[in-house]
mmCIF file of C-alpha atoms in Angstrom:
data_model
loop_
_atom_site.group_PDB
_atom_site.id
_atom_site.type_symbol
_atom_site.label_atom_id
_atom_site.label_comp_id
_atom_site.label_asym_id
_atom_site.label_seq_id
_atom_site.Cartn_x
_atom_site.Cartn_y
_atom_site.Cartn_z
ATOM 1 C CA UNK A 1 15.110 2.238 -4.841
ATOM 2 C CA UNK A 2 16.347 1.209 -1.379
ATOM 3 C CA UNK A 3 13.539 -1.384 -1.100
ATOM 4 C CA UNK A 4 14.654 -2.879 -4.453
ATOM 5 C CA UNK A 5 18.199 -3.192 -3.065
ATOM 6 C CA UNK A 6 16.827 -4.813 0.112
ATOM 7 C CA UNK A 7 15.323 -7.561 -2.009
ATOM 8 C CA UNK A 8 18.483 -7.967 -4.124
ATOM 9 C CA UNK A 9 16.435 -7.046 -7.192
ATOM 10 C CA UNK A 10 17.246 -4.719 -10.056
ATOM 11 C CA UNK A 11 15.173 -1.674 -10.957
ATOM 12 C CA UNK A 12 12.340 -2.782 -13.267
ATOM 13 C CA UNK A 13 12.310 -1.220 -16.744
ATOM 14 C CA UNK A 14 8.691 -0.205 -16.243
ATOM 15 C CA UNK A 15 6.242 -0.134 -13.353
ATOM 16 C CA UNK A 16 4.786 -3.548 -12.581
ATOM 17 C CA UNK A 17 1.427 -4.128 -11.003
ATOM 18 C CA UNK A 18 -0.967 -6.823 -9.853
ATOM 19 C CA UNK A 19 -4.593 -7.052 -8.734
ATOM 20 C CA UNK A 20 -5.953 -7.469 -5.223
ATOM 21 C CA UNK A 21 -9.515 -8.618 -4.515
ATOM 22 C CA UNK A 22 -11.908 -6.236 -2.725
ATOM 23 C CA UNK A 23 -12.127 -8.768 0.130
ATOM 24 C CA UNK A 24 -8.500 -7.963 1.024
ATOM 25 C CA UNK A 25 -9.482 -4.401 2.025
ATOM 26 C CA UNK A 26 -9.692 -3.747 5.762
ATOM 27 C CA UNK A 27 -11.490 -0.472 6.458
ATOM 28 C CA UNK A 28 -10.605 1.639 9.510
ATOM 29 C CA UNK A 29 -11.905 0.080 12.721
ATOM 30 C CA UNK A 30 -12.954 -3.208 11.098
ATOM 31 C CA UNK A 31 -10.661 -5.405 13.128
ATOM 32 C CA UNK A 32 -7.273 -7.083 12.942
ATOM 33 C CA UNK A 33 -5.211 -8.296 10.022
ATOM 34 C CA UNK A 34 -5.776 -12.064 10.071
ATOM 35 C CA UNK A 35 -2.677 -14.145 9.332
ATOM 36 C CA UNK A 36 -3.413 -17.613 7.895
ATOM 37 C CA UNK A 37 -1.455 -20.607 9.191
ATOM 38 C CA UNK A 38 1.938 -21.022 7.566
ATOM 39 C CA UNK A 39 2.066 -17.472 6.173
ATOM 40 C CA UNK A 40 5.193 -15.392 6.751
ATOM 41 C CA UNK A 41 3.514 -11.998 7.065
ATOM 42 C CA UNK A 42 5.346 -8.765 6.161
ATOM 43 C CA UNK A 43 4.252 -5.152 6.570
ATOM 44 C CA UNK A 44 4.554 -2.462 3.895
ATOM 45 C CA UNK A 45 3.336 1.124 4.076
ATOM 46 C CA UNK A 46 2.317 2.791 0.820
ATOM 47 C CA UNK A 47 0.555 5.833 -0.526
ATOM 48 C CA UNK A 48 -2.727 4.758 -2.121
ATOM 49 C CA UNK A 49 -4.538 6.768 -4.802
ATOM 50 C CA UNK A 50 -8.323 6.645 -5.164
ATOM 51 C CA UNK A 51 -9.446 7.127 -8.767
ATOM 52 C CA UNK A 52 -12.018 9.884 -9.264
ATOM 53 C CA UNK A 53 -12.914 9.156 -12.881
ATOM 54 C CA UNK A 54 -12.639 6.455 -15.514
ATOM 55 C CA UNK A 55 -9.162 6.448 -17.033
ATOM 56 C CA UNK A 56 -8.040 4.520 -20.087
ATOM 57 C CA UNK A 57 -4.791 4.991 -22.000
ATOM 58 C CA UNK A 58 -3.840 8.014 -19.884
ATOM 59 C CA UNK A 59 -1.187 10.427 -21.076
ATOM 60 C CA UNK A 60 1.428 10.705 -18.285
ATOM 61 C CA UNK A 61 1.038 14.500 -18.390
ATOM 62 C CA UNK A 62 -2.749 14.346 -17.745
ATOM 63 C CA UNK A 63 -3.054 12.812 -14.275
ATOM 64 C CA UNK A 64 -4.320 15.619 -12.060
ATOM 65 C CA UNK A 65 -8.022 15.225 -12.788
ATOM 66 C CA UNK A 66 -7.970 11.463 -12.324
ATOM 67 C CA UNK A 67 -7.419 11.322 -8.571
ATOM 68 C CA UNK A 68 -10.267 11.733 -6.121
ATOM 69 C CA UNK A 69 -8.560 11.159 -2.784
ATOM 70 C CA UNK A 70 -5.559 9.534 -1.181
ATOM 71 C CA UNK A 71 -5.278 6.682 1.314
ATOM 72 C CA UNK A 72 -2.406 5.656 3.505
ATOM 73 C CA UNK A 73 -2.102 1.901 3.300
ATOM 74 C CA UNK A 74 -0.198 -0.806 5.139
ATOM 75 C CA UNK A 75 -0.071 -4.131 3.340
ATOM 76 C CA UNK A 76 1.610 -7.488 3.711
ATOM 77 C CA UNK A 77 3.586 -9.741 1.387
ATOM 78 C CA UNK A 78 5.305 -13.127 0.885
ATOM 79 C CA UNK A 79 3.993 -16.145 -1.206
ATOM 80 C CA UNK A 80 2.955 -16.033 -4.899
ATOM 81 C CA UNK A 81 1.551 -12.568 -5.758
ATOM 82 C CA UNK A 82 -2.158 -13.399 -6.023
ATOM 83 C CA UNK A 83 -2.136 -15.377 -2.794
ATOM 84 C CA UNK A 84 0.297 -13.170 -0.880
ATOM 85 C CA UNK A 85 -1.514 -9.940 -1.657
ATOM 86 C CA UNK A 86 -5.053 -11.277 -1.709
ATOM 87 C CA UNK A 87 -5.854 -12.771 1.687
ATOM 88 C CA UNK A 88 -8.878 -11.300 3.449
ATOM 89 C CA UNK A 89 -7.864 -8.275 5.606
ATOM 90 C CA UNK A 90 -4.395 -7.963 4.019
ATOM 91 C CA UNK A 91 -5.041 -4.385 2.831
ATOM 92 C CA UNK A 92 -5.761 -2.162 5.836
ATOM 93 C CA UNK A 93 -6.415 1.383 4.649
ATOM 94 C CA UNK A 94 -6.860 4.729 6.332
ATOM 95 C CA UNK A 95 -9.754 7.094 5.939
ATOM 96 C CA UNK A 96 -9.610 8.934 2.635
ATOM 97 C CA UNK A 97 -7.476 12.049 2.637
ATOM 98 C CA UNK A 98 -8.672 14.981 0.523
ATOM 99 C CA UNK A 99 -6.335 15.827 -2.370
ATOM 100 C CA UNK A 100 -6.034 19.359 -1.004
ATOM 101 C CA UNK A 101 -4.336 17.983 2.137
ATOM 102 C CA UNK A 102 -1.491 16.536 0.041
ATOM 103 C CA UNK A 103 -0.749 19.197 -2.598
ATOM 104 C CA UNK A 104 2.237 17.221 -3.930
ATOM 105 C CA UNK A 105 1.958 13.433 -3.462
ATOM 106 C CA UNK A 106 5.699 13.192 -4.194
ATOM 107 C CA UNK A 107 6.446 15.354 -1.131
ATOM 108 C CA UNK A 108 4.961 13.425 1.790
ATOM 109 C CA UNK A 109 6.588 11.240 4.424
ATOM 110 C CA UNK A 110 5.446 7.714 5.335
ATOM 111 C CA UNK A 111 6.206 5.963 8.618
ATOM 112 C CA UNK A 112 5.362 2.497 9.890
ATOM 113 C CA UNK A 113 6.099 1.160 13.351
ATOM 114 C CA UNK A 114 5.550 -2.250 14.900
ATOM 115 C CA UNK A 115 4.933 -1.837 18.612
ATOM 116 C CA UNK A 116 7.219 1.032 19.609
ATOM 117 C CA UNK A 117 9.861 0.269 16.969
ATOM 118 C CA UNK A 118 10.009 2.417 13.836
ATOM 119 C CA UNK A 119 10.489 0.072 10.863
ATOM 120 C CA UNK A 120 9.832 2.225 7.771
ATOM 121 C CA UNK A 121 10.352 5.975 7.361
ATOM 122 C CA UNK A 122 10.873 7.605 3.989
ATOM 123 C CA UNK A 123 9.703 10.186 1.499
ATOM 124 C CA UNK A 124 7.210 9.523 -1.287
ATOM 125 C CA UNK A 125 9.681 11.470 -3.429
ATOM 126 C CA UNK A 126 11.749 8.270 -3.614
ATOM 127 C CA UNK A 127 9.155 6.328 -5.643
ATOM 128 C CA UNK A 128 10.769 4.312 -8.439
ATOM 129 C CA UNK A 129 8.246 5.782 -10.874
ATOM 130 C CA UNK A 130 6.287 9.002 -10.468
ATOM 131 C CA UNK A 131 2.517 8.737 -10.149
ATOM 132 C CA UNK A 132 1.726 9.979 -13.693
ATOM 133 C CA UNK A 133 3.903 7.214 -15.165
ATOM 134 C CA UNK A 134 2.333 4.572 -12.908
ATOM 135 C CA UNK A 135 -1.215 5.588 -13.852
ATOM 136 C CA UNK A 136 -0.325 5.818 -17.542
ATOM 137 C CA UNK A 137 1.216 2.338 -17.606
ATOM 138 C CA UNK A 138 -1.681 0.724 -15.732
ATOM 139 C CA UNK A 139 -4.355 2.455 -17.829
ATOM 140 C CA UNK A 140 -2.757 1.241 -21.063
ATOM 141 C CA UNK A 141 -3.393 -2.331 -19.930
ATOM 142 C CA UNK A 142 -6.668 -2.008 -18.017
ATOM 143 C CA UNK A 143 -9.256 0.699 -17.506
ATOM 144 C CA UNK A 144 -9.202 2.327 -14.087
ATOM 145 C CA UNK A 145 -12.675 3.015 -12.689
ATOM 146 C CA UNK A 146 -13.865 5.575 -10.121
ATOM 147 C CA UNK A 147 -13.115 4.237 -6.647
ATOM 148 C CA UNK A 148 -10.256 1.981 -7.780
ATOM 149 C CA UNK A 149 -7.315 2.104 -5.386
ATOM 150 C CA UNK A 150 -3.802 2.292 -6.861
ATOM 151 C CA UNK A 151 -0.883 1.593 -4.510
ATOM 152 C CA UNK A 152 2.365 3.372 -5.341
ATOM 153 C CA UNK A 153 5.158 1.304 -3.770
ATOM 154 C CA UNK A 154 6.782 0.889 -0.382
ATOM 155 C CA UNK A 155 9.968 2.320 1.112
ATOM 156 C CA UNK A 156 12.834 0.267 2.523
ATOM 157 C CA UNK A 157 12.489 -1.511 5.846
ATOM 158 C CA UNK A 158 9.905 -4.208 5.049
ATOM 159 C CA UNK A 159 9.882 -6.998 7.631
ATOM 160 C CA UNK A 160 7.904 -9.710 9.380
ATOM 161 C CA UNK A 161 5.049 -9.321 11.860
ATOM 162 C CA UNK A 162 3.501 -11.996 14.067
ATOM 163 C CA UNK A 163 0.263 -12.478 15.949
ATOM 164 C CA UNK A 164 -0.055 -9.873 18.694
ATOM 165 C CA UNK A 165 2.037 -7.254 16.887
ATOM 166 C CA UNK A 166 0.405 -3.856 16.416
ATOM 167 C CA UNK A 167 1.284 -1.910 13.269
ATOM 168 C CA UNK A 168 0.873 1.858 13.078
ATOM 169 C CA UNK A 169 1.275 3.780 9.823
ATOM 170 C CA UNK A 170 1.226 7.549 9.377
ATOM 171 C CA UNK A 171 1.634 10.090 6.612
ATOM 172 C CA UNK A 172 3.110 13.554 7.115
ATOM 173 C CA UNK A 173 2.909 16.632 4.926
ATOM 174 C CA UNK A 174 5.023 19.655 5.786
ATOM 175 C CA UNK A 175 6.061 17.978 9.037
ATOM 176 C CA UNK A 176 2.437 17.551 10.191
ATOM 177 C CA UNK A 177 0.855 14.114 10.678
ATOM 178 C CA UNK A 178 -2.466 13.838 8.822
ATOM 179 C CA UNK A 179 -4.720 12.198 11.416
ATOM 180 C CA UNK A 180 -7.146 10.859 8.808
ATOM 181 C CA UNK A 181 -4.203 9.012 7.249
ATOM 182 C CA UNK A 182 -3.238 7.155 10.418
ATOM 183 C CA UNK A 183 -3.724 3.389 10.576
ATOM 184 C CA UNK A 184 -3.329 1.290 13.715
ATOM 185 C CA UNK A 185 -4.103 -2.401 13.408
ATOM 186 C CA UNK A 186 -3.233 -5.588 15.271
ATOM 187 C CA UNK A 187 -2.155 -8.873 13.691
ATOM 188 C CA UNK A 188 -3.963 -12.025 14.822
ATOM 189 C CA UNK A 189 -3.805 -15.630 13.673
ATOM 190 C CA UNK A 190 -6.744 -16.667 11.499
ATOM 191 C CA UNK A 191 -8.862 -19.643 12.476
ATOM 192 C CA UNK A 192 -9.824 -22.136 9.807
ATOM 193 C CA UNK A 193 -8.634 -25.063 7.740
ATOM 194 C CA UNK A 194 -6.382 -23.163 5.341
ATOM 195 C CA UNK A 195 -2.658 -23.597 5.862
ATOM 196 C CA UNK A 196 -0.054 -22.379 3.391
ATOM 197 C CA UNK A 197 2.527 -25.014 2.512
ATOM 198 C CA UNK A 198 5.223 -24.860 -0.157
ATOM 199 C CA UNK A 199 4.376 -27.215 -3.029
#
């Protein structure tokens, strides 16, 4: 809710969602986030859910068997949704975290720092919509397949990063940092002809 206030938005009446291409995923150790020319790049840390089975028209009460694993994720934003969320490397993810390591996904703590400065730190218990509702709403519109990654929303504190900045995201459960959920990635400017310009 605090992130909604940051953006001067009102709480949506239902969860909203958008698609990201697989080419936006940046696996652990695969290099920097590449910022295209003209792009105002923002960080966001989120809890990501990896689907373990095909789900269509899910009942919000029947979510437990759908998840296979959990990822910690740090993404960027700005621009129109498809462009802003879809650039190559704009979805760095952690290693998968076994479900058993996060018994209650609404009781974990996410942190994101840029350099040595903590920028985001909040509980997953503050999600606008609980995970069962998010999965139910998405699966009414489109079928979720095994391996699909569902991102659950970011806490307050979103801000800009520039080339040379290093982002580090962590997830804690019961006060313990889950090492497999740690992401550390540098931002670099992308070479090439593309340059974002307002039209």
